Structure formats: C-alpha cells, structure tokens
C-alpha cells in the first residue's frame, strides 16, 4: 500500500481535507477502499513474530489499528497540524481517553463548568471514583483557573465555544496556567471545528473531537479522535487505546474520511447561514438575547478575534416566556427538526434544559446562563432563506 504523494503538509486546509492520508491498494482505486477485517495474516511464522514484536511495520489486529483508521487519523493530523492522532469509537471515547490517560490516583483535574453533559459526568463523577479529584471553574475567569491548579494537577480541560451558550475561553492564557504547574491542557474543539480554531498552535497539548458532529456532518456515524504530539500519544494513550479497546470501526472510519472531503464547503455554508440567522434574529421582539460568536456584540469578541478564524455553525437564542415559549416555538417549526445533535446537513434545534442539560439542577443551569427559554440552533445546508422563514414564522406563533 502506498501513501499518496499528495499528502504533504504544506497544502492549504481544503486541499489536505481531500488528499491527506490516502493510501491506495494494489488496485489503485480513486476513492479509498474499505478494509472490513478484524485481523491480518502473515507470510511466515517469522514475519508474524516480527510484526508482534514491533520490529516490522504493519497491522496486527483492528482493535489496534486498521488502514481506514490510519487514513482518517492522518487526514485529521494533517488538518490539525498535529504530529499524531488516534481514532476512537465516539467523541466520549476520545474525551475519556484524553483525560484518563493523563492521570492516576492522587492526581487532580481542573475543568470548566460549561461542558458537554457527558464530559462533565466524566470529570465530576467518574474520575473521583478512581481517586482523581476534580475542580470545576468558570472557564472565562482566568483567576479561577489560576487559583484551582495545584502541584498534583495533571490536566486542565474545557471546550470553546461552549455548549450551548457559545462562550469563548482564552486557550493561550489557560495553556500558560496549565504549564506553570506541569499540567497538560486538553481542548474539546467540536464547536469550533478544525477549520476555525487550532488549539495546539495556541499552546494546548491535546485536542479532542467528536467526529459525530461536523466531521461526519450527515447524521450517520459516531466517531472521535485524539490529537497530540507523538510523545504524548505514545506515553499516555497508545497502550490505553490498544488494551481497553474503544476502537473506531473501519466502516465508520471510512465514512468519516469521506466526510472530511466535504467538511470545508459544508462548514463554510453553515457558518454563512448561522450568521444570517443571528443577524436576522438580533433584536427580535420575542427574544431576550441572541448569542453568536461571529457578531461584534458577543461578550468575548476580542478573544474570538485573537483565536478563531470565523464564527460558528451554531447560534443560540433565548425565547421570552421560558419553557412554554420555547416549546411553542419548537412545535411551530416545520423545516428545522427537533433533536439533540448538531453539525448535520439538516438544520437542527435543541432545547438544552430538557435534553442535554436536564441532569443539572436549575441552579447549575442558571450559573451557566442556560435559561428555560434558551434554544440552540445548528445550521444545515438548506437554502438560508428557507431556514430563516421557518424560524421567523415559528417565532410569530409564540
Ligand atoms: C457531542 C459532543 C461530545 C461527545 O461526542 P459523541 O460522539 O456523542 O460521543 C463531546 N463534546 C462535545 C462538545 C460534543 O458536542
């Protein structure tokens, strides 16, 4: 199998999305083949021995790796500017690996409060079961990060922009705080996508994605990826992934690889629609606020200008009238679908209070700025005018 000559690092992101990581078999297929195999056979017992001893490169078992996983990992690494990447079965497998691989009993983790629900559970409920303490902070308040870190802190963790209030955290500043105590910064970059924000270039040590979102982008497969330096991957994640087995299926890896080819055009179109939605809804009489990272009125507009290339494919807004108002609005939509997912080719809408953030108490939600009237809109690939007409007609019904 030969790696494509076009997979060089110096091409622009859009070009890397199409070409990086491609490996062709002896048939020289145009589009990457699917390698649905559990294992591999060897020409001789000696070759098998050498492969197992790591003395000869090559595949051994698809829990460890598979050509489709490799192609997906290499394409992601080329896009992210990372030395190394490891694919996982889901975004949560990537997050759990990224955190568990850095700690042992007696260590400490600091994370922002505004986390994807399952990520918050891993930090708050799961890590402490193994003797790893965690502290949650307001991610935008640098003094809180500074105060929370200790000698035994091994990882700092946050997502930016956050779900669902699209707040933005200063990656460079938090990375400095992490490094001052010898800890590593892990950034969940799902909402920004690899196109709009490069945490490693800003000082983060590890980047994780749920590939389920924009990378698939068409509502089909779960997947995830952990990206870092070769040393961090080898020292902290390689054995964990091989031995515990949160491996991505070859078929899903292939779907995600195909998803990457169109990521640039999809995300650009979705961002344009989300920006138009934000501009149309800003100041609307039925709304108490509109949050969009691409607008000048965003509270962290200066940090956004410093660390992001563009706004977001998502826009959140708060409907006056609390849960009843939000539900009337959601039920009046006819094109935009109610769901908990995001980053899809279809425009989707979520009511965080009753879905993704249901587990939190009303006080915890209030602390995060998640009111009962808040909805999160994820722009799809429909004509922007159809989307806007659906949203404004539904607001009229509130
Ligand atoms: C969806 C999501 C995850 C989890 O990903 P899965 O693929 O659903 O396991 C983690 N973090 C963020 C920010 C997400 O949006």
Coordinates of C-alpha atoms and ligand atoms in Angstrom, one line a residue:
X1 CA 0.0 0.0 0.0
X2 CA 1.4 3.4 -0.9
X3 CA 0.7 6.7 0.8
X4 CA -0.5 9.3 -1.6
X5 CA 2.3 11.7 -2.8
X6 CA -0.3 14.5 -2.4
X7 CA -0.5 14.1 1.3
X8 CA 2.2 16.7 2.0
X9 CA 1.7 19.0 5.0
X10 CA 2.2 22.3 3.1
X11 CA -1.1 22.3 1.2
X12 CA -3.9 24.5 2.4
X13 CA -6.5 23.0 4.7
X14 CA -9.2 22.5 2.0
X15 CA -6.6 20.5 -0.1
X16 CA -5.5 18.4 2.9
X17 CA -9.1 17.6 3.6
X18 CA -9.3 15.9 0.2
X19 CA -5.9 14.3 -0.2
X20 CA -4.1 13.8 3.1
X21 CA -3.7 10.3 4.4
X22 CA -4.9 8.5 1.3
X23 CA -3.4 5.0 0.9
X24 CA -4.1 3.1 -2.2
X25 CA -4.1 -0.7 -2.5
X26 CA -2.6 -2.7 -5.4
X27 CA -5.7 -1.9 -7.4
X28 CA -5.0 1.9 -7.4
X29 CA -8.6 2.8 -6.6
X30 CA -9.6 6.5 -6.8
X31 CA -11.7 6.6 -3.6
X32 CA -10.3 4.9 -0.5
X33 CA -11.2 1.3 -0.1
X34 CA -12.9 -0.1 3.0
X35 CA -11.0 -2.7 5.0
X36 CA -13.6 -4.6 6.9
X37 CA -11.3 -7.1 8.6
X38 CA -10.6 -8.0 12.2
X39 CA -7.1 -9.2 11.7
X40 CA -4.3 -9.9 9.3
X41 CA -2.4 -12.9 8.0
X42 CA 1.3 -13.4 7.7
X43 CA 3.6 -15.0 5.1
X44 CA 5.5 -16.9 7.7
X45 CA 5.8 -17.5 11.4
X46 CA 8.9 -15.3 11.4
X47 CA 7.0 -12.4 9.9
X48 CA 4.2 -12.9 12.4
X49 CA 6.8 -12.8 15.2
X50 CA 8.4 -9.7 13.9
X51 CA 5.1 -7.9 13.5
X52 CA 4.1 -8.7 17.1
X53 CA 7.5 -7.6 18.4
X54 CA 7.0 -4.3 16.6
X55 CA 10.2 -5.0 14.5
X56 CA 8.3 -4.9 11.2
X57 CA 5.7 -2.2 10.5
X58 CA 2.2 -3.4 9.6
X59 CA -1.2 -4.2 11.0
X60 CA -1.8 -6.9 13.7
X61 CA -5.4 -6.5 14.8
X62 CA -8.1 -3.9 14.1
X63 CA -8.6 -3.1 17.8
X64 CA -5.0 -1.7 17.5
X65 CA -5.3 -0.2 14.0
X66 CA -6.7 -0.7 10.6
X67 CA -5.9 1.1 7.2
X68 CA -9.2 3.0 7.4
X69 CA -8.4 4.3 10.9
X70 CA -4.9 5.2 9.7
X71 CA -6.2 7.2 6.7
X72 CA -8.7 9.0 8.9
X73 CA -6.0 9.7 11.6
X74 CA -3.5 11.0 9.1
X75 CA -6.0 13.3 7.4
X76 CA -7.1 14.7 10.8
X77 CA -3.5 15.2 11.9
X78 CA -2.6 17.0 8.7
X79 CA -5.6 19.3 9.1
X80 CA -4.9 20.0 12.8
X81 CA -1.2 20.4 12.4
X82 CA -0.6 17.6 14.9
X83 CA 2.2 15.1 14.9
X84 CA -0.1 12.2 15.7
X85 CA -3.7 11.2 16.1
X86 CA -5.7 8.2 17.3
X87 CA -9.3 7.5 16.2
X88 CA -11.9 6.4 18.7
X89 CA -15.4 4.9 18.6
X90 CA -17.1 8.1 19.7
X91 CA -16.4 11.6 20.9
X92 CA -16.8 10.5 24.5
X93 CA -14.3 7.6 24.0
X94 CA -11.9 10.4 22.8
X95 CA -12.6 12.6 25.8
X96 CA -12.4 9.8 28.3
X97 CA -9.1 8.5 26.8
X98 CA -7.7 12.0 26.7
X99 CA -8.3 12.5 30.5
X100 CA -7.8 9.0 31.9
X101 CA -4.6 8.7 30.0
X102 CA -3.1 11.7 31.8
X103 CA -4.0 10.8 35.5
X104 CA -3.6 8.2 38.2
X105 CA -5.0 8.0 41.8
X106 CA -3.9 11.1 43.8
X107 CA -3.9 13.4 40.8
X108 CA -6.1 16.4 40.2
X109 CA -8.0 17.8 37.2
X110 CA -9.4 21.3 36.6
X111 CA -12.2 21.8 34.1
X112 CA -14.6 24.5 33.0
X113 CA -18.1 24.1 34.3
X114 CA -19.7 24.7 30.9
X115 CA -19.0 21.2 29.5
X116 CA -21.0 18.9 27.2
X117 CA -23.1 16.8 29.7
X118 CA -21.2 13.5 29.4
X119 CA -17.8 15.3 29.6
X120 CA -19.0 16.9 32.9
X121 CA -20.0 13.5 34.2
X122 CA -16.6 12.0 33.4
X123 CA -14.9 14.9 35.3
X124 CA -17.3 15.2 38.2
X125 CA -18.5 11.6 38.8
X126 CA -16.2 9.2 37.0
X127 CA -12.6 10.4 37.7
X128 CA -13.2 10.7 41.5
X129 CA -14.2 7.0 41.7
X130 CA -10.5 6.3 40.9
X131 CA -9.1 8.8 43.4
X132 CA -8.7 11.6 40.9
X133 CA -10.1 14.8 42.4
X134 CA -11.6 17.5 40.1
X135 CA -12.4 21.2 40.4
X136 CA -14.9 23.0 38.2
X137 CA -14.3 26.6 37.4
X138 CA -15.9 29.4 35.4
X139 CA -13.8 28.9 32.3
X140 CA -13.8 32.6 31.3
X141 CA -12.4 33.7 34.6
X142 CA -8.7 33.2 34.4
X143 CA -8.2 33.9 38.1
X144 CA -10.4 30.9 38.9
X145 CA -8.1 28.6 36.8
X146 CA -5.1 30.1 38.4
X147 CA -6.5 29.5 41.9
X148 CA -7.6 26.0 41.2
X149 CA -4.4 24.5 39.9
X150 CA -2.2 22.6 42.4
X151 CA 1.1 20.7 42.4
X152 CA -0.7 17.5 41.6
X153 CA -2.9 18.9 38.8
X154 CA -2.2 16.9 35.7
X155 CA -4.9 18.1 33.3
X156 CA -6.9 21.2 32.5
X157 CA -9.9 20.7 30.3
X158 CA -12.5 22.8 28.5
X159 CA -14.5 23.2 25.3
X160 CA -14.7 26.5 23.4
X161 CA -17.0 27.8 22.2
X162 CA -19.1 26.1 24.9
X163 CA -22.4 24.2 24.5
X164 CA -25.0 25.7 24.4
X165 CA -24.2 29.3 25.4
X166 CA -21.3 29.7 22.9
X167 CA -19.0 31.4 25.4
X168 CA -15.3 31.6 24.4
X169 CA -12.3 30.7 26.6
X170 CA -8.8 32.1 26.1
X171 CA -6.8 29.0 25.0
X172 CA -3.4 30.6 25.1
X173 CA -3.9 32.0 28.7
X174 CA -5.3 28.7 30.1
X175 CA -2.4 26.8 28.5
X176 CA 0.1 29.0 30.3
X177 CA -1.6 28.3 33.6
X178 CA -1.5 24.6 32.9
X179 CA 2.1 24.6 32.0
X180 CA 3.1 26.7 35.1
X181 CA 2.2 23.6 37.2
X182 CA 3.4 21.0 34.7
X183 CA -0.1 20.0 33.7
X184 CA -1.4 19.4 30.2
X185 CA -4.3 21.3 28.5
X186 CA -6.9 19.3 26.7
X187 CA -9.3 21.2 24.5
X188 CA -12.6 19.8 23.1
X189 CA -12.7 21.6 19.7
X190 CA -16.0 20.3 18.5
X191 CA -17.9 23.6 18.2
X192 CA -15.0 25.5 16.5
X193 CA -14.2 22.6 14.1
X194 CA -10.5 22.1 13.0
X195 CA -11.1 24.8 10.3
X196 CA -11.8 27.7 12.7
X197 CA -9.5 27.1 15.7
X198 CA -6.2 25.3 16.1
X199 CA -5.7 24.8 19.9
X200 CA -2.3 23.1 19.5
X201 CA -0.9 26.2 17.8
X202 CA -2.2 28.3 20.7
X203 CA -0.4 26.1 23.3
X204 CA -2.9 23.3 24.1
X205 CA -1.3 19.8 24.4
X206 CA -4.2 17.6 23.4
X207 CA -7.2 18.3 21.1
X208 CA -10.2 16.0 21.0
X209 CA -13.2 15.9 18.6
X210 CA -16.5 14.2 18.5
X211 CA -16.3 13.3 14.7
X212 CA -20.0 12.5 15.1
X213 CA -20.7 16.2 14.6
X214 CA -19.3 18.3 11.7
X215 CA -16.8 15.7 10.5
X216 CA -19.4 13.1 9.6
X217 CA -21.8 16.0 9.2
X218 CA -24.6 13.9 7.7
X219 CA -26.0 12.2 10.7
X220 CA -24.7 8.7 10.1
X221 CA -21.8 7.5 12.3
X222 CA -20.3 8.1 15.7
X223 CA -16.6 8.6 16.0
X224 CA -13.9 10.6 17.7
X225 CA -10.2 11.5 17.6
X226 CA -7.4 12.5 20.0
X227 CA -4.6 14.6 18.5
X228 CA -1.3 15.5 20.1
X229 CA 2.5 15.1 19.8
X230 CA 3.9 11.7 19.1
X231 CA 5.4 11.6 22.6
X232 CA 2.2 12.3 24.4
X233 CA 0.3 9.8 22.3
X234 CA 2.9 7.1 23.0
X235 CA 3.4 8.0 26.7
X236 CA -0.3 8.4 27.6
X237 CA -2.7 7.0 25.1
X238 CA -1.2 4.2 22.9
X239 CA -1.5 1.4 25.5
X240 CA -4.7 2.7 26.9
X241 CA -6.4 2.5 23.5
X242 CA -4.9 -0.9 22.5
X243 CA -5.7 -2.6 25.7
X244 CA -9.1 -1.1 26.6
X245 CA -10.5 -1.1 23.1
X246 CA -12.6 2.0 22.4
X247 CA -11.7 1.5 18.7
X248 CA -13.4 3.1 15.7
X249 CA -14.9 0.6 13.3
X250 CA -13.2 0.5 9.8
X251 CA -16.5 1.3 8.2
X252 CA -17.2 4.3 10.3
X253 CA -13.6 5.5 9.8
X254 CA -14.2 5.3 6.0
X255 CA -17.4 7.3 6.4
X256 CA -15.6 10.0 8.4
X257 CA -12.8 10.1 5.9
X258 CA -15.4 10.8 3.2
X259 CA -17.0 13.4 5.5
X260 CA -13.7 15.2 5.8
X261 CA -13.6 15.7 2.0
X262 CA -16.6 18.0 2.1
X263 CA -16.0 19.5 5.6
X264 CA -14.7 22.8 4.3
X265 CA -17.6 23.6 2.0
X266 CA -20.2 22.4 4.4
X267 CA -18.9 24.3 7.4
X268 CA -18.5 27.5 5.3
X269 CA -22.1 27.3 4.1
X270 CA -23.4 26.5 7.6
X271 CA -21.5 29.4 9.1
X272 CA -22.9 31.8 6.5
X273 CA -26.4 30.6 7.3
X274 CA -25.9 30.8 11.1
X275 CA -24.5 34.3 10.7
X276 CA -27.6 35.4 8.7
X277 CA -29.9 33.8 11.3
X278 CA -28.1 35.7 14.1
X279 CA -28.3 39.0 12.2
X280 CA -32.0 38.4 11.4
X281 CA -33.0 37.5 14.9
X282 CA -30.9 40.1 16.8
X283 CA -33.3 42.5 18.5
X284 CA -36.4 40.4 17.6
X285 CA -39.3 41.3 20.0
X286 CA -39.9 37.6 21.0
X287 CA -36.3 37.1 22.1
X288 CA -34.4 38.2 25.1
X289 CA -31.0 37.5 23.6
X290 CA -29.1 36.2 20.6
X291 CA -25.6 34.7 21.0
X292 CA -23.4 34.3 18.0
X293 CA -19.5 34.2 18.1
X294 CA -19.3 35.9 14.8
X295 CA -21.1 39.1 15.9
X296 CA -19.4 42.2 17.4
X297 CA -21.8 42.2 20.3
X298 CA -20.5 38.8 21.5
X299 CA -19.1 39.3 25.1
X300 CA -15.7 37.7 24.2
X301 CA -15.4 39.3 20.8
X302 CA -11.7 40.2 21.4
X303 CA -10.7 36.7 22.3
X304 CA -12.7 35.4 19.3
X305 CA -10.7 37.8 17.0
X306 CA -7.5 36.5 18.5
X307 CA -8.1 32.8 18.4
X308 CA -10.8 31.9 15.9
X309 CA -10.9 32.3 12.1
X310 CA -14.7 32.6 11.9
X311 CA -17.9 32.5 14.0
X312 CA -19.8 29.2 14.2
X313 CA -22.3 27.0 12.5
X314 CA -24.4 27.4 15.7
X315 CA -26.4 30.2 17.1
X316 CA -28.3 30.2 20.4
X317 CA -31.2 32.4 21.4
X318 CA -33.5 32.8 24.3
X319 CA -37.2 33.0 23.8
X320 CA -39.3 35.1 26.1
X321 CA -41.8 33.1 28.1
X322 CA -39.5 30.3 29.4
X323 CA -40.1 26.6 28.6
X324 CA -43.7 27.2 27.5
X325 CA -42.5 29.9 25.0
X326 CA -39.6 27.7 23.8
X327 CA -41.9 24.7 23.3
X328 CA -44.5 26.7 21.4
X329 CA -41.7 27.9 19.1
X330 CA -40.1 24.4 18.6
X331 CA -43.5 22.8 17.9
X332 CA -44.3 25.5 15.3
X333 CA -41.2 24.8 13.2
X334 CA -41.8 22.8 10.1
X335 CA -38.4 22.5 8.3
X336 CA -36.0 22.6 11.2
X337 CA -36.0 19.4 13.2
X338 CA -36.1 19.0 17.0
X339 CA -33.1 16.9 18.1
X340 CA -30.1 16.9 20.4
X341 CA -27.5 16.6 17.7
X342 CA -25.6 19.3 15.8
X343 CA -23.3 19.8 12.8
X344 CA -25.7 18.0 10.4
X345 CA -26.6 18.8 6.8
X346 CA -30.1 19.3 8.2
X347 CA -30.8 22.4 10.3
X348 CA -31.5 21.1 13.9
X349 CA -32.7 22.7 17.0
X350 CA -32.2 21.7 20.7
X351 CA -33.8 22.8 24.0
X352 CA -30.9 22.2 26.4
X353 CA -32.9 22.5 29.6
X354 CA -35.0 19.4 28.8
X355 CA -32.4 17.4 26.9
X356 CA -28.6 17.8 27.0
X357 CA -28.6 19.7 30.3
X358 CA -31.5 18.0 32.1
X359 CA -29.1 16.3 34.6
X360 CA -28.1 19.7 36.0
X361 CA -30.1 21.4 38.8
X362 CA -31.9 24.7 37.9
X363 CA -29.2 26.5 39.9
X364 CA -26.4 24.9 38.0
X365 CA -28.1 25.8 34.7
X366 CA -28.6 29.3 35.9
X367 CA -24.9 29.5 36.7
X368 CA -24.1 28.6 33.1
X369 CA -26.6 31.0 31.7
X370 CA -28.9 28.3 30.4
X371 CA -32.5 29.7 30.9
X372 CA -35.6 27.7 30.2
X373 CA -36.3 29.7 27.1
X374 CA -32.8 29.0 25.6
X375 CA -32.6 27.1 22.3
X376 CA -29.5 26.1 20.3
X377 CA -29.8 26.2 16.5
X378 CA -27.4 24.2 14.3
X379 CA -27.4 25.5 10.7
X380 CA -27.8 22.9 7.9
X381 CA -27.2 23.0 4.2
X382 CA -30.7 24.2 3.2
X383 CA -31.2 27.5 1.4
X384 CA -30.7 30.1 4.2
X385 CA -33.9 31.9 3.3
X386 CA -36.0 28.7 3.9
X387 CA -34.4 28.3 7.3
X388 CA -34.9 32.0 8.2
X389 CA -38.5 31.9 7.0
X390 CA -39.1 28.8 9.2
X391 CA -37.6 30.4 12.3
X392 CA -39.4 33.7 11.9
X393 CA -42.8 32.0 11.2
X394 CA -42.4 29.9 14.3
X395 CA -41.5 33.0 16.4
X396 CA -44.7 34.6 15.2
X397 CA -46.5 31.6 16.7
X398 CA -45.1 32.2 20.2
Ligands
LIG1 C1 -21.2 15.5 21.0 C2 -20.1 16.0 21.8 C3 -19.3 15.2 22.6 C4 -19.5 13.7 22.6 O1 -19.4 13.1 21.3 P1 -20.1 11.7 21.0 O2 -19.6 11.4 19.6 O3 -21.6 11.9 21.0 O4 -19.6 10.7 22.0 C5 -18.2 15.7 23.3 N1 -18.0 17.1 23.3 C6 -18.8 17.9 22.6 C7 -18.5 19.4 22.7 C8 -19.9 17.4 21.9 O5 -20.6 18.3 21.2

